[in-house]
Every structure is written in C-alpha cells, then in structure tokens.
Amino acid sequence: MALIDLRGIGKYYGGEDGSPLADVLRGIDLEIDAGEFVAIVGASGSGKSTLMHILGCLDRPTSGQYLFNGVDVTTLNNDQLAGLRRETFGFVFQAYHLIPTESARENVEVPALYAGVSNAARQARATELLRHLGLADRLDNYPSQLSGGQQQRVSIARALMNGGQVILADEPTGALDSETGEGVMTLLGDLAASGHTVILITHDHQLAERAQRIIQIQDGRIVGDRPTSHEGGSNKPVGDRKHDNRAWSKPNSDNRSRLPREELRDAWRVLQRNHARTLLTILGIIIGVASVIVMLAVGEGTKREVMAQLNAMGPNMLHVGSTIPTTGGPRGVITDADLDAIARMPAVQRSMPMLRDTALVRRGAISRNYEIRATTAVLPEMNRWPLAQGRFYTEEEDRNVAPVVVLGHLAYQRFFPDKSDPLGEQILIKNAPYQIIGVMSEKGAESGYNNHDERLYVPRRTGMVRVFPEQRNETYLIVEVVSSDLLQHAEQRLQALLLERHGVDDFWVNNAAARHQAELTTRNNMTLMLALIAAISLLVGGIGVMNVMLMSVRERVREIGIRMASGARQRDILRQFITEAALVSLLGSVIGATSSQVIIVILALTGVPVAFSISPVVGAMICAVTTGILFGLMPARQAARLDPVVALAGE
Ligand code: ADP
Ligand code: MG
C-alpha cells in the first residue's frame, strides 16, 4: 500500500457566483511510497502549489479520493485534518513563512505547542534541531535578523519538529541564491536519505534531477512520471534519529490542546508588543469598571446616610416648633391647650413635646455640661429606642414630678467608667439629686449621630418644674402621623390649626421624613442612572476590545495560516484570540477596580458618603471580563474560520 494515493483528484475555483470557472487540477492519479524523494515539476500556474496544499491536507479537493496510509482524508473533519498536518506533515515554503514576532527557536517550537509537548521537551528538541542545521548561535534571533538561507533552515527545523514524516517543500530555493539554495537542496536530500518522505515542488528541472523520481504536471494534469538515476542525498543523517521515531510525538494525543500557560504567555507578549494600543484599549475598560464601582459606592453611601437619618427620626414624623413670626413680635408659645388640640387631630397617632437645655451634671468627681431632655414617657416607643438597663420613667412619675433620670449610653460610660450598676444611684443635675432608673441602648452606631447617646432624659414635668423652671415653652414637638400617606395632609392640617389658634405665623412644621423619603427616591434614581451610564462606558470598552481584536486578527492572518499549517485546530486559534481578549479585559478590570478603591478612599476622606463593599467590585470585574470575551468572540471566530490556504496567502 502506498503512503499517498491520489485517485482522480480535481480542484476548481469559482463557478458558483458567476465567476469564471478555474479548473486547476483535472483528475490527478498519483501514488507515492513512504521514504520516496519525489520532485513535482511544471510551469508556473500549472497547479503545483494547489496539489501540494491538497497533499498536505491544507486544502480539500473538489473531486476524487485521497488515501493517506489507506485512510480517505476527504472524509476527515477539520480537526482531524489539523491533526494529520500536526503529526505527519512538515511544510517548507518559498517565502519561509516564519512568525515575525517569535524567535527562531520559538518558530521551530510552534508545531509542538499544538501537540501539547511540555515546555522543556519542546525547547530541547527545537534547540537540537537548529544546532543540527547550523543555527546554534541564532536561537534567539527574530526572522528579520536572519538571512534568507537561515530562515529557510529554521522553517525546515520547524517541519521536522513533530517528526516530519512527510516533508512538503514548495519552491524552497526560489528566494535563495544558488549557493544557499544548494545547501537547502542537500539538506532535503539528506532528509530523504534518513527516511523522510520528501516531496519537492519546483519549476527548475535541474533541481528536480536531485530527486529519485520526477513527476511532471501541466495544466492540472500529470504528463510525465519517471525515476531518475539518483540515489538521493549524501546519506548524512539529519536530526537525532532517536527523536525521529514516532513515539516522540505520541503524548500529543489528538485531544490535547496547547497548554493554557503558553497561551497566556503568548497573549501577554502580543499585548506587550502593542503596548500603546493595549493601553488605549484597557483605558476604556478601566474607566468603565472604575466608574461603575465608584458610582455604586457613592450611591449606596448616600442611601445609607439618608436611611440612617430616617431611622434615627422614626418614620411618619412631623416636627413642630415655635419661632419669632416673620411679621415681628414675640416668639410663639406652644401651649398645653395647643398640645391637646394637636393630640385630638384624627391624623395624629400620638405626639411628644420636648423640652431641652444644657445643665451641669455631676457624679462624684466627674462633672460636665450635658444636654437634658424633658419629655413624656412615650419616648422609647415613639423613637423605637429600647433601654439597655433598668426602665424608662412612667406617666405617673411624670405627673408626680419625680426626680428620676435615664442616661444616654455615652453619658453612662462617662459617669460609670468602671461599668458598675448605675440603677438606684444618684446623680446631680444643677446640684439637685436625681435617681438613675435606666440607661438607654446605644443609638449612635445606627443613627449616624451619637449625640443621642450624650443626653440625659427626665420626665417632662420634672424638667419644667425642677430642671428648667425658667423655661416655659416647649422647645419642640414631635408628632407621629397615623400613616405615611397622611403625612402631607397632616402637615397642612397642623399648620392650619396652629394658625387659627395663634392668629400669627409664629411656629414651624417640619416634614423631615417626607423630605428624606423624596431625597432617597431621587438619589436611588440618580444612582441607577449613573450606574447605567457607567455600564455603557463598560460596553464601549468592550467595543474597544472588539476593535483591537479585529485589527489584531487582520494583522496576523499570515501567522494564523502558519499556525494552521503547523497543526493548530480551529479551537486553538479561537482560544488564542479569546485569551488575548480576556487578558486585556482582565488587566483593565484589575486596574479599574484598584483605582476605584483609591477614588473611594479619597472621596471618603473628603467627606463624601461612600460604602465600601466587595460585591460591586467583583460584579464589575466579572462584567468587564465577560464583555471583553463576548466582544472578542466575534474576531476570534473570524480568525478560527479562516481557510488555511487563504490565510497563508494573506497579507
Ligand atoms: P503553481 O504553484 O504551479 O504556480 P498554483 O497551484 O499556485 O500554480 O495555481 C494554479 C492555477 O490556479 C493558477 O492559474 C491560479 O491562477 C489558479 N488559482 C489558484 N488559487 C486560486 C483561487 N483561489 N481562485 C481562483 N484561481 C486560483
Ligand atoms: Mg506555486
């Protein structure tokens, strides 16, 4: 059985969309045995390269059968063809087709990358091959730093990397001077002598004579097939024979792809090489990610602040106080009769008059001015503020002007630094003794104002009679409305009621809850809008990634073709470009997330309410990377779907 068996292979181009039909190959029948050194000769345009592409499984014939080792390759899928190229074929092109951005050794390593060979084994093999081809001192040179002959030797080393059972050389000396070309021809002869099947394509009949057999092609047909007297090369073995056995590439089973680490390294190098472009691309992502995170942090921070104020006040609350009327005259007084009238309003659930002033408070050696609040027994209930110790005063104690006091949390800590039991202890307010009956729980942490905790509370009448006998009017009044829907209605009714009773506008009604509610809604909407704008900028960043990836694919069409000829599967190419997109967006999102935290810290230091939380950071980063990958997918697929022959011919 012949290694290569072509039966009636035909190839034509065009014809479908009205373009002229180009019949390039017309029924090629050809058998080539393993180990043969065959030259295919013919005039330019006779179809030699087309035939070589079909032989090397880079292209599919339009008609006929191609049996390789007895397997009909026309029935194989793209991945299987890639596998065959990877494991069996080595290509040597007239234009060398080295990847310009990789060193000589890395170029030689490419076929082994797609075979999943480990880094160390790959490097060792590539180094050895290059040394055998006389390039030991050129390992790290880039193609542009090598002469034509040297480049062609690198490409021969690459063809041998995975074993190179069949070497397909298309005009390998076409771009070389005769002396260098001679060297390459000797090399090919040596390869043939050491067991490789070598198929040399040339228009030069003299060169063809170096082969053992000459096949002549003309207008897509074989017109001659004869043996030469030649025995082949100089019988000097090329490469280390022990590496040439098939076992060397066996761990490269078909399912193994390139190693992720290598992909990341390559992607990183591409980004590094185009660092200006990379920087501009990731700038979009950085701005997108940073702004999303900062917007959400500021939004959440202000929301928490407003909520805290709302909580501290309790919902459905109106504040009422007296003031000097705008028309002049004495300060208004909210009388007990006013309080009764307000309490009788149907929309009012309950109300709490509040008297406040500061007074010197003393216990033992500790003395300090404190805000004293005198109010009714409903305070803990109305403010939703439980006690930490003891109890609050009762209505009866209020009526009886009882000398009792409840301490705020911080006031307790101040007067009882040893945290001993304060209940039943005496404390002096304006030098008069009051009995401590309770300590309020800590409010500061939740409300955002710890001055609540810095106060002392006494019954209203105790305050009026004992603590501030000189102060007659209520400082202010807190009114709880039945439901929040009635808040505005109650506010208007209260104003009307007091105006009617006082005759002048010497009071104020403050609907702080409603204002806070409205503020909360506005801020929520604003946060949403800003986050949306930020998300759009993230999207724009994603489009930037797509743009760069499209450019990158276009620039590297030839490279993609070379990789495909070296055995890269479609998914290898896909992964290569997706890895680049993912790396760009990951880089951008890491920098974006980091800068967002710096911005948030700066904002916090300047007093802007911000909330630190990890979920927007993680969310924005995931979004950015996903966006990058999604937008990178289209260019990557475009690259993966390139036809190897078209890609190789690409600019
Ligand atoms: P050779 O390598 O012998 O010089 P080729 O195999 O490159 O010849 O090309 C053989 C013929 O096929 C040429 O006439 C060329 O114009 C034609 N040909 C090659 N590729 C295409 C294509 N993609 N579409 C149309 N015609 C093509
Ligand atoms: Mg050609």
XYZ file of C-alpha atoms and ligand atoms in Angstrom:
679
model
C 0.000 0.000 0.000
C 1.330 3.428 -0.989
C 1.637 6.092 1.705
C -0.056 8.628 -0.537
C -2.647 7.531 -3.066
C -4.479 10.187 -5.112
C -7.343 8.960 -7.270
C -8.884 11.311 -9.808
C -8.234 14.434 -7.725
C -9.816 17.542 -9.200
C -9.828 21.103 -7.964
C -11.639 24.030 -9.426
C -12.351 27.520 -8.194
C -15.334 29.783 -8.790
C -18.376 28.918 -10.832
C -20.912 29.486 -8.061
C -21.470 33.226 -8.222
C -20.947 33.587 -11.939
C -17.176 33.999 -11.657
C -15.239 32.199 -14.361
C -14.569 28.581 -13.546
C -10.875 27.868 -12.975
C -10.120 24.197 -13.434
C -6.784 23.970 -11.650
C -6.402 20.227 -11.182
C -8.046 17.808 -13.597
C -8.013 14.228 -12.468
C -4.682 13.641 -10.761
C -3.790 9.992 -10.140
C -0.622 9.623 -8.127
C 0.950 7.152 -5.724
C 3.921 7.996 -3.519
C 5.548 5.434 -1.235
C 6.932 6.101 2.197
C 10.550 7.262 2.058
C 10.453 8.416 -1.560
C 12.088 11.656 -2.669
C 9.785 12.981 -5.345
C 10.024 16.172 -7.369
C 6.919 17.684 -8.920
C 7.834 19.962 -11.792
C 5.787 22.168 -14.019
C 5.488 25.659 -15.365
C 4.217 28.470 -13.196
C 0.440 28.260 -12.881
C 0.294 24.580 -13.723
C -1.243 23.727 -10.353
C 1.798 22.555 -8.349
C 1.068 24.584 -5.221
C -2.586 23.630 -5.346
C -1.569 19.990 -5.479
C 0.814 20.466 -2.565
C -1.915 22.070 -0.448
C -4.133 19.084 -1.119
C -1.300 16.619 -0.399
C -0.596 18.393 2.891
C -4.273 18.457 3.912
C -4.285 22.267 3.926
C -6.959 22.211 1.265
C -9.679 19.821 0.160
C -10.041 18.587 -3.401
C -13.259 19.346 -5.248
C -13.463 15.799 -6.550
C -11.648 12.488 -6.269
C -10.228 10.461 -3.452
C -7.104 10.954 -1.374
C -5.983 7.942 0.630
C -3.270 8.650 3.147
C -1.990 5.476 4.760
C -5.185 3.858 3.500
C -7.475 6.449 5.142
C -9.653 8.576 2.877
C -8.769 12.068 4.131
C -11.613 13.688 2.201
C -13.925 12.213 4.843
C -11.991 13.728 7.773
C -13.221 16.818 9.603
C -11.180 19.980 10.084
C -9.770 18.913 13.440
C -8.700 15.549 12.068
C -7.014 17.252 9.126
C -5.247 19.581 11.565
C -4.146 16.511 13.492
C -2.730 14.945 10.361
C -0.822 18.127 9.497
C 0.466 18.331 13.037
C 1.626 14.736 13.341
C 2.701 13.898 9.817
C 3.398 16.811 7.519
C 6.091 19.420 7.567
C 5.842 22.376 5.219
C 8.682 24.347 3.712
C 7.540 27.386 1.755
C 9.269 29.565 -0.772
C 8.680 32.615 1.439
C 9.727 30.699 4.609
C 6.550 31.770 6.425
C 8.079 32.282 9.844
C 6.133 34.151 12.515
C 7.939 37.507 12.579
C 7.299 38.190 16.255
C 8.781 34.930 17.518
C 12.419 33.964 17.762
C 13.962 31.214 15.625
C 13.607 28.677 18.390
C 10.021 29.689 19.177
C 9.140 29.387 15.499
C 10.514 25.865 15.483
C 8.519 25.062 18.617
C 5.151 26.054 17.134
C 4.058 22.602 15.860
C 4.906 21.060 19.243
C 2.833 23.701 21.031
C -0.261 22.330 19.380
C 0.808 18.806 20.217
C 0.820 19.679 23.898
C 4.503 18.923 24.386
C 5.956 20.259 27.613
C 7.994 23.414 27.615
C 11.307 21.745 28.450
C 10.958 18.958 25.887
C 9.957 21.466 23.234
C 12.865 23.765 23.849
C 15.363 20.936 23.950
C 14.102 19.496 20.686
C 13.998 22.857 18.899
C 17.482 23.757 20.087
C 18.840 20.434 18.931
C 17.229 20.671 15.503
C 18.542 24.177 14.974
C 22.002 23.093 16.066
C 21.984 20.249 13.558
C 21.030 22.745 10.885
C 23.917 25.005 11.849
C 21.920 27.670 13.647
C 23.101 27.067 17.217
C 24.089 30.712 17.580
C 20.873 32.064 16.101
C 18.325 30.551 18.507
C 17.064 33.829 19.862
C 17.198 35.811 16.637
C 13.982 37.015 15.106
C 13.320 36.197 11.433
C 14.155 39.759 10.420
C 17.614 39.210 11.903
C 18.273 36.123 9.776
C 19.356 35.729 6.158
C 17.056 34.000 3.666
C 19.016 30.759 3.849
C 18.954 30.824 7.631
C 15.229 31.482 7.645
C 14.670 28.580 5.304
C 16.693 26.321 7.588
C 14.562 27.455 10.536
C 11.478 26.538 8.556
C 12.966 23.110 7.790
C 13.637 22.640 11.504
C 10.005 23.554 12.140
C 8.885 20.985 9.541
C 10.862 18.371 11.466
C 9.656 19.433 14.900
C 6.888 16.852 15.225
C 8.772 14.218 13.234
C 8.046 15.454 9.741
C 7.239 12.094 8.242
C 6.310 13.811 5.002
C 8.162 17.000 4.057
C 6.350 19.156 1.513
C 8.651 21.795 0.069
C 7.138 24.328 -2.328
C 9.911 26.050 -4.313
C 12.119 26.046 -1.197
C 15.051 27.613 -3.005
C 13.018 30.052 -5.079
C 14.018 33.041 -2.979
C 17.609 31.981 -2.360
C 20.827 32.499 -4.282
C 22.144 29.390 -5.969
C 24.787 28.604 -3.356
C 22.390 28.858 -0.410
C 19.786 27.026 -2.448
C 22.289 24.283 -2.979
C 22.666 23.915 0.789
C 18.914 23.631 1.247
C 18.698 21.033 -1.524
C 21.436 18.967 0.123
C 19.525 19.167 3.361
C 16.357 17.881 1.702
C 18.335 15.090 0.101
C 19.750 14.143 3.485
C 16.260 14.086 4.964
C 15.102 11.762 2.204
C 18.121 9.555 2.843
C 17.333 9.354 6.516
C 13.828 8.039 5.916
C 11.595 11.076 5.453
C 9.254 11.173 2.512
C 10.201 14.369 0.686
C 8.019 15.990 -1.946
C 9.813 18.835 -3.661
C 7.894 21.232 -5.840
C 9.838 23.247 -8.350
C 9.769 24.715 -11.809
C 13.509 24.078 -12.103
C 14.255 20.823 -13.950
C 17.849 20.811 -12.816
C 16.866 20.872 -9.180
C 14.296 18.182 -9.835
C 17.042 15.873 -11.015
C 18.243 15.672 -7.401
C 15.141 13.654 -6.542
C 14.634 9.926 -7.133
C 11.521 10.459 -9.187
C 10.194 13.330 -11.281
C 6.521 13.942 -11.831
C 5.681 16.480 -14.485
C 2.487 18.473 -14.284
C 0.946 20.678 -16.913
C -2.419 22.469 -16.843
C -3.524 20.442 -13.879
C -2.672 17.090 -15.365
C 0.230 14.719 -14.819
C 2.075 14.478 -18.121
C 5.191 12.634 -17.004
C 6.369 10.358 -14.200
C 9.879 8.913 -14.345
C 12.594 7.727 -11.985
C 15.997 9.410 -12.041
C 19.308 7.645 -11.711
C 19.757 9.484 -8.451
C 20.074 7.660 -5.203
C 19.084 10.631 -3.070
C 21.112 12.706 -0.648
C 24.539 12.386 0.863
C 23.280 9.937 3.484
C 24.343 12.169 6.293
C 21.648 11.801 8.947
C 19.834 14.974 9.909
C 18.492 15.428 13.369
C 18.837 12.970 16.144
C 17.422 9.701 14.907
C 16.071 8.699 18.255
C 13.837 11.760 18.175
C 12.588 10.910 14.753
C 10.762 7.814 15.778
C 7.052 8.218 16.000
C 6.970 7.647 19.725
C 8.398 11.081 20.302
C 5.170 12.800 19.391
C 2.891 10.208 20.871
C 1.961 12.019 24.091
C 0.407 14.578 21.755
C -2.841 12.699 21.525
C -5.469 14.431 19.441
C -7.451 15.817 22.313
C -4.641 17.688 23.910
C -4.629 21.367 23.202
C -1.967 23.912 23.849
C -1.097 24.425 27.441
C -3.023 27.351 28.985
C 0.188 28.754 30.419
C 1.692 29.008 26.946
C -1.440 30.664 25.651
C -1.335 33.224 28.410
C 2.352 33.863 27.799
C 1.750 34.382 24.078
C -1.248 36.623 24.703
C 0.778 38.658 27.167
C 3.564 39.102 24.625
C 1.152 40.270 21.971
C -0.259 42.838 24.382
C 3.221 43.913 25.402
C 4.362 44.252 21.833
C 1.476 46.589 21.016
C 1.608 48.282 24.382
C 0.326 51.661 23.216
C -2.685 50.050 21.607
C -3.203 47.769 24.607
C -3.069 50.726 26.957
C -5.685 52.623 24.968
C -7.931 49.578 24.876
C -7.722 48.870 28.559
C -8.262 52.548 29.307
C -11.861 52.087 28.171
C -12.275 49.096 30.455
C -10.513 50.849 33.340
C -12.826 53.853 33.098
C -15.866 51.602 32.765
C -15.032 49.395 35.733
C -13.847 52.220 37.977
C -16.880 54.383 37.291
C -19.353 51.547 37.860
C -17.764 50.729 41.213
C -17.429 54.357 42.348
C -20.989 55.233 41.291
C -22.393 52.288 43.187
C -20.281 53.059 46.259
C -21.378 56.700 46.331
C -24.989 55.730 45.640
C -25.004 53.160 48.389
C -23.208 55.525 50.781
C -25.695 58.374 50.395
C -28.585 55.949 50.562
C -27.306 54.550 53.841
C -26.839 58.044 55.217
C -30.370 59.121 54.348
C -31.739 55.844 55.678
C -29.846 56.361 58.912
C -31.353 59.819 59.300
C -34.761 58.419 58.574
C -34.289 55.619 61.081
C -32.967 57.964 63.731
C -36.101 60.040 63.403
C -38.601 57.278 63.017
C -40.994 57.224 60.098
C -44.202 59.282 59.770
C -42.889 62.024 61.987
C -43.610 65.753 61.863
C -41.575 68.184 63.912
C -43.312 71.290 65.237
C -41.695 74.215 66.969
C -42.217 77.836 67.829
C -40.388 80.768 66.353
C -40.454 84.548 66.043
C -43.142 85.435 63.445
C -41.930 86.933 60.168
C -44.143 89.956 60.879
C -42.157 90.613 64.065
C -43.375 90.386 67.642
C -42.653 87.969 70.440
C -41.607 84.335 69.979
C -44.573 81.952 69.753
C -45.528 79.622 72.570
C -46.985 76.182 72.021
C -49.273 75.843 74.988
C -50.737 72.807 76.719
C -54.026 73.674 75.042
C -52.292 73.597 71.656
C -50.849 70.198 72.557
C -54.316 68.882 73.432
C -55.788 70.212 70.184
C -52.982 68.593 68.164
C -53.388 65.296 70.004
C -57.093 65.313 69.127
C -56.442 65.618 65.383
C -57.654 62.441 63.653
C -54.486 62.030 61.568
C -52.295 62.155 64.674
C -51.339 58.882 66.303
C -49.514 60.444 69.254
C -47.273 63.343 70.000
C -44.304 64.038 72.206
C -43.422 67.521 73.478
C -39.750 68.039 74.016
C -38.011 70.489 76.286
C -34.271 70.809 76.058
C -31.423 72.711 77.563
C -27.971 72.097 78.917
C -27.100 71.830 82.559
C -24.115 70.903 84.681
C -24.278 67.250 85.674
C -22.061 65.802 88.392
C -21.390 62.457 89.994
C -18.571 62.248 92.482
C -15.502 63.851 90.950
C -16.876 63.753 87.406
C -18.790 66.793 86.228
C -19.713 68.046 82.820
C -22.324 70.011 80.880
C -24.932 67.789 79.286
C -27.980 68.248 77.122
C -31.025 67.435 79.241
C -34.212 66.465 77.512
C -37.513 66.553 79.276
C -40.225 64.608 77.567
C -43.113 62.221 78.123
C -42.963 58.519 78.822
C -43.669 57.575 75.177
C -40.103 58.316 74.008
C -38.711 54.731 73.832
C -41.789 53.590 71.950
C -42.016 56.539 69.590
C -38.339 56.588 68.745
C -38.145 52.806 68.656
C -35.361 53.056 71.118
C -35.127 50.317 73.753
C -33.345 50.575 77.089
C -30.113 48.793 77.870
C -30.636 48.700 81.630
C -33.473 49.442 84.029
C -36.613 51.146 82.809
C -37.911 54.425 81.384
C -39.981 56.719 83.601
C -43.742 56.280 83.737
C -46.601 58.720 83.112
C -47.229 58.685 86.831
C -43.666 59.752 87.607
C -44.133 62.497 85.019
C -47.324 63.666 86.731
C -45.644 63.493 90.143
C -42.588 65.495 89.055
C -40.431 62.572 90.200
C -36.659 63.318 90.447
C -35.629 60.434 88.211
C -33.284 60.348 85.242
C -32.432 57.995 82.371
C -28.896 58.174 80.985
C -27.823 58.031 77.387
C -25.301 55.324 76.586
C -22.251 57.625 76.415
C -23.353 59.592 79.481
C -23.479 56.311 81.390
C -19.982 55.405 80.236
C -18.734 58.827 81.285
C -20.144 58.712 84.783
C -19.593 54.996 85.329
C -16.179 54.353 83.773
C -15.963 51.105 85.762
C -19.247 49.996 84.145
C -20.768 49.349 87.563
C -24.518 49.086 88.091
C -25.947 52.641 87.878
C -29.526 51.747 88.809
C -30.614 53.369 92.050
C -27.506 55.578 92.106
C -27.818 59.321 92.495
C -26.603 61.938 90.052
C -26.614 65.704 90.491
C -28.224 67.995 87.916
C -27.716 71.651 88.819
C -26.668 70.328 92.244
C -30.036 68.654 92.881
C -30.052 64.849 93.248
C -31.866 62.625 90.770
C -32.161 58.879 90.922
C -30.920 56.893 87.930
C -33.619 54.425 86.850
C -32.384 53.364 83.425
C -29.773 53.538 80.670
C -30.746 53.820 77.005
C -29.282 51.392 74.480
C -26.610 52.681 72.128
C -28.133 54.576 69.239
C -25.081 56.219 67.748
C -23.885 53.417 65.575
C -27.183 53.009 63.787
C -28.256 56.633 63.529
C -25.025 58.210 62.482
C -25.397 60.767 65.306
C -24.073 59.666 68.629
C -25.173 62.867 70.327
C -28.384 60.967 71.107
C -26.225 58.938 73.411
C -24.735 62.021 75.046
C -28.035 63.103 76.608
C -29.926 62.667 79.856
C -33.691 62.187 79.884
C -36.033 63.363 82.650
C -39.854 63.376 82.830
C -41.421 66.396 81.154
C -42.885 67.901 84.289
C -39.724 67.230 86.256
C -37.910 69.207 83.578
C -40.427 72.043 83.633
C -40.595 72.318 87.399
C -37.200 71.160 88.684
C -34.569 71.436 85.968
C -35.582 74.445 83.869
C -38.292 76.267 85.876
C -37.485 79.473 83.988
C -38.249 77.955 80.586
C -41.962 77.930 79.786
C -42.381 76.991 76.153
C -41.764 73.638 74.576
C -38.638 73.662 72.528
C -40.330 71.462 70.029
C -42.894 68.783 69.496
C -42.673 65.508 67.634
C -45.950 64.338 66.089
C -46.437 60.826 64.801
C -48.944 60.609 61.984
C -51.220 57.559 61.604
C -49.708 56.557 58.271
C -47.090 57.918 55.906
C -49.786 58.571 53.264
C -51.323 61.127 55.608
C -48.038 62.880 56.309
C -48.613 65.784 53.928
C -52.266 66.098 54.757
C -51.452 66.155 58.479
C -48.744 68.748 57.882
C -51.260 71.093 56.223
C -53.919 70.495 58.873
C -51.428 71.166 61.655
C -50.374 74.431 60.080
C -53.995 75.496 59.650
C -54.831 74.532 63.229
C -51.940 76.430 64.797
C -52.514 79.485 62.599
C -56.144 79.527 63.684
C -55.218 79.193 67.356
C -52.308 81.677 67.343
C -53.571 84.170 64.761
C -49.947 84.725 63.617
C -47.406 82.545 61.921
C -45.127 82.069 64.958
C -44.429 78.338 64.545
C -42.866 75.918 62.112
C -43.826 72.452 60.961
C -41.094 70.302 59.520
C -41.903 67.276 57.438
C -38.368 65.906 57.512
C -39.460 62.344 56.885
C -41.127 63.254 53.609
C -38.099 65.259 52.571
C -35.842 62.363 53.378
C -38.101 59.950 51.540
C -38.085 62.168 48.474
C -34.344 62.530 48.731
C -33.961 58.783 48.962
C -36.016 58.268 45.815
C -34.104 60.934 43.924
C -30.798 59.505 44.989
C -31.862 55.994 44.093
C -32.828 57.162 40.631
C -29.625 59.085 40.294
C -27.511 56.109 41.354
C -29.333 53.953 38.860
C -28.792 56.458 36.092
C -25.123 56.969 36.871
C -24.561 53.228 37.130
C -26.264 52.852 33.764
C -24.014 55.469 32.200
C -21.031 53.717 33.760
C -22.261 50.381 32.397
C -22.498 51.933 28.953
C -18.911 53.090 29.224
C -18.043 49.498 30.077
C -19.826 48.427 26.922
C -17.881 50.990 24.960
C -14.756 49.483 26.491
C -15.913 46.105 25.212
C -16.364 47.528 21.734
C -12.829 48.858 22.012
C -11.635 45.336 22.727
C -13.510 44.082 19.684
C -11.990 46.773 17.511
C -8.479 45.945 18.643
C -9.074 42.234 18.258
C -10.368 42.728 14.718
C -7.240 44.703 13.921
C -5.098 42.079 15.565
C -6.705 39.286 13.537
C -6.310 41.215 10.315
C -2.673 41.941 11.020
C -1.939 38.345 11.803
C -3.732 36.476 9.040
C -0.440 35.054 7.784
C 0.512 33.970 11.293
C -2.839 32.229 11.662
C -2.173 30.408 8.387
C 1.265 29.331 9.604
C -0.191 28.059 12.861
C -2.878 26.148 10.992
C -0.302 24.602 8.680
C 1.618 23.603 11.807
C -1.416 21.731 13.062
C -3.407 24.271 15.082
C -7.047 23.297 15.313
C -9.767 25.906 14.854
C -10.334 25.887 18.589
C -6.639 26.560 19.218
C -6.863 29.729 17.147
C -10.171 30.634 18.788
C -8.640 30.193 22.213
C -5.567 32.178 21.299
C -7.600 35.245 20.438
C -10.127 34.826 23.238
C -7.232 34.546 25.671
C -5.950 37.865 24.376
C -9.364 39.484 24.751
C -9.805 38.028 28.217
C -6.343 39.124 29.289
C -6.884 42.684 28.056
C -10.195 42.970 29.854
C -8.896 41.260 32.987
C -5.956 43.644 33.086
C -8.274 46.591 32.562
C -10.699 45.446 35.214
C -7.974 44.806 37.799
C -6.522 48.276 37.236
C -10.050 49.741 37.143
C -11.057 48.040 40.381
C -7.859 49.134 42.107
C -8.252 52.739 41.018
C -11.898 52.702 42.063
C -10.834 51.810 45.607
C -8.318 54.655 45.618
C -11.021 57.057 44.405
C -13.446 55.776 47.041
C -10.885 56.285 49.814
C -10.229 59.826 48.580
C -13.959 60.540 48.459
C -14.412 59.114 51.958
C -11.579 61.313 53.245
C -13.193 64.401 51.711
C -16.444 63.589 53.490
C -18.495 62.159 50.641
C -20.626 59.324 51.997
C -19.394 56.127 50.350
C -19.992 52.480 51.137
C -17.142 50.011 50.796
C -18.388 46.692 49.590
C -16.864 43.854 47.657
C -19.842 42.757 45.555
C -19.866 45.742 43.140
C -16.117 45.217 42.646
C -16.486 41.535 41.848
C -19.595 42.220 39.796
C -17.987 44.951 37.707
C -14.884 42.845 37.103
C -16.906 39.824 36.034
C -18.974 42.095 33.776
C -15.856 43.595 32.215
C -14.173 40.260 31.542
C -17.412 38.804 30.195
C -17.908 41.839 27.967
C -14.322 41.577 26.753
C -14.672 37.884 25.967
C -18.058 38.332 24.306
C -16.760 41.137 22.137
C -13.568 39.199 21.482
C -15.534 36.163 20.392
C -16.515 37.538 17.011
C -12.984 38.441 15.892
C -11.672 35.179 17.351
C -14.208 33.170 15.378
C -13.330 35.120 12.296
C -9.716 34.080 12.827
C -10.537 30.447 13.572
C -12.688 30.103 10.471
C -10.019 31.319 8.105
C -9.163 28.882 5.373
C -5.546 27.780 5.914
C -4.568 28.309 2.269
C -6.211 31.730 2.115
C -4.610 32.701 5.431
C -1.156 31.595 4.265
C -1.525 33.710 1.142
C -2.828 36.630 3.224
C -1.002 39.879 3.794
P 1.746 26.868 -9.416
O 2.078 26.660 -7.989
O 2.012 25.676 -10.268
O 2.410 28.057 -10.000
P -0.900 27.234 -8.446
O -1.281 25.900 -7.953
O -0.495 28.238 -7.454
O 0.204 27.099 -9.560
O -2.096 27.812 -9.289
C -2.630 27.121 -10.379
C -3.748 27.927 -11.004
O -4.814 28.019 -10.118
C -3.311 29.327 -11.376
O -3.722 29.607 -12.684
C -4.065 30.183 -10.396
O -4.485 31.367 -11.026
C -5.263 29.334 -10.023
N -5.718 29.581 -8.688
C -5.039 29.334 -7.560
N -5.769 29.667 -6.450
C -6.942 30.165 -6.946
C -8.137 30.696 -6.319
N -8.275 30.783 -5.009
N -9.132 31.087 -7.145
C -9.006 31.007 -8.471
N -7.952 30.526 -9.084
C -6.909 30.100 -8.358
Mg 3.273 27.700 -6.760
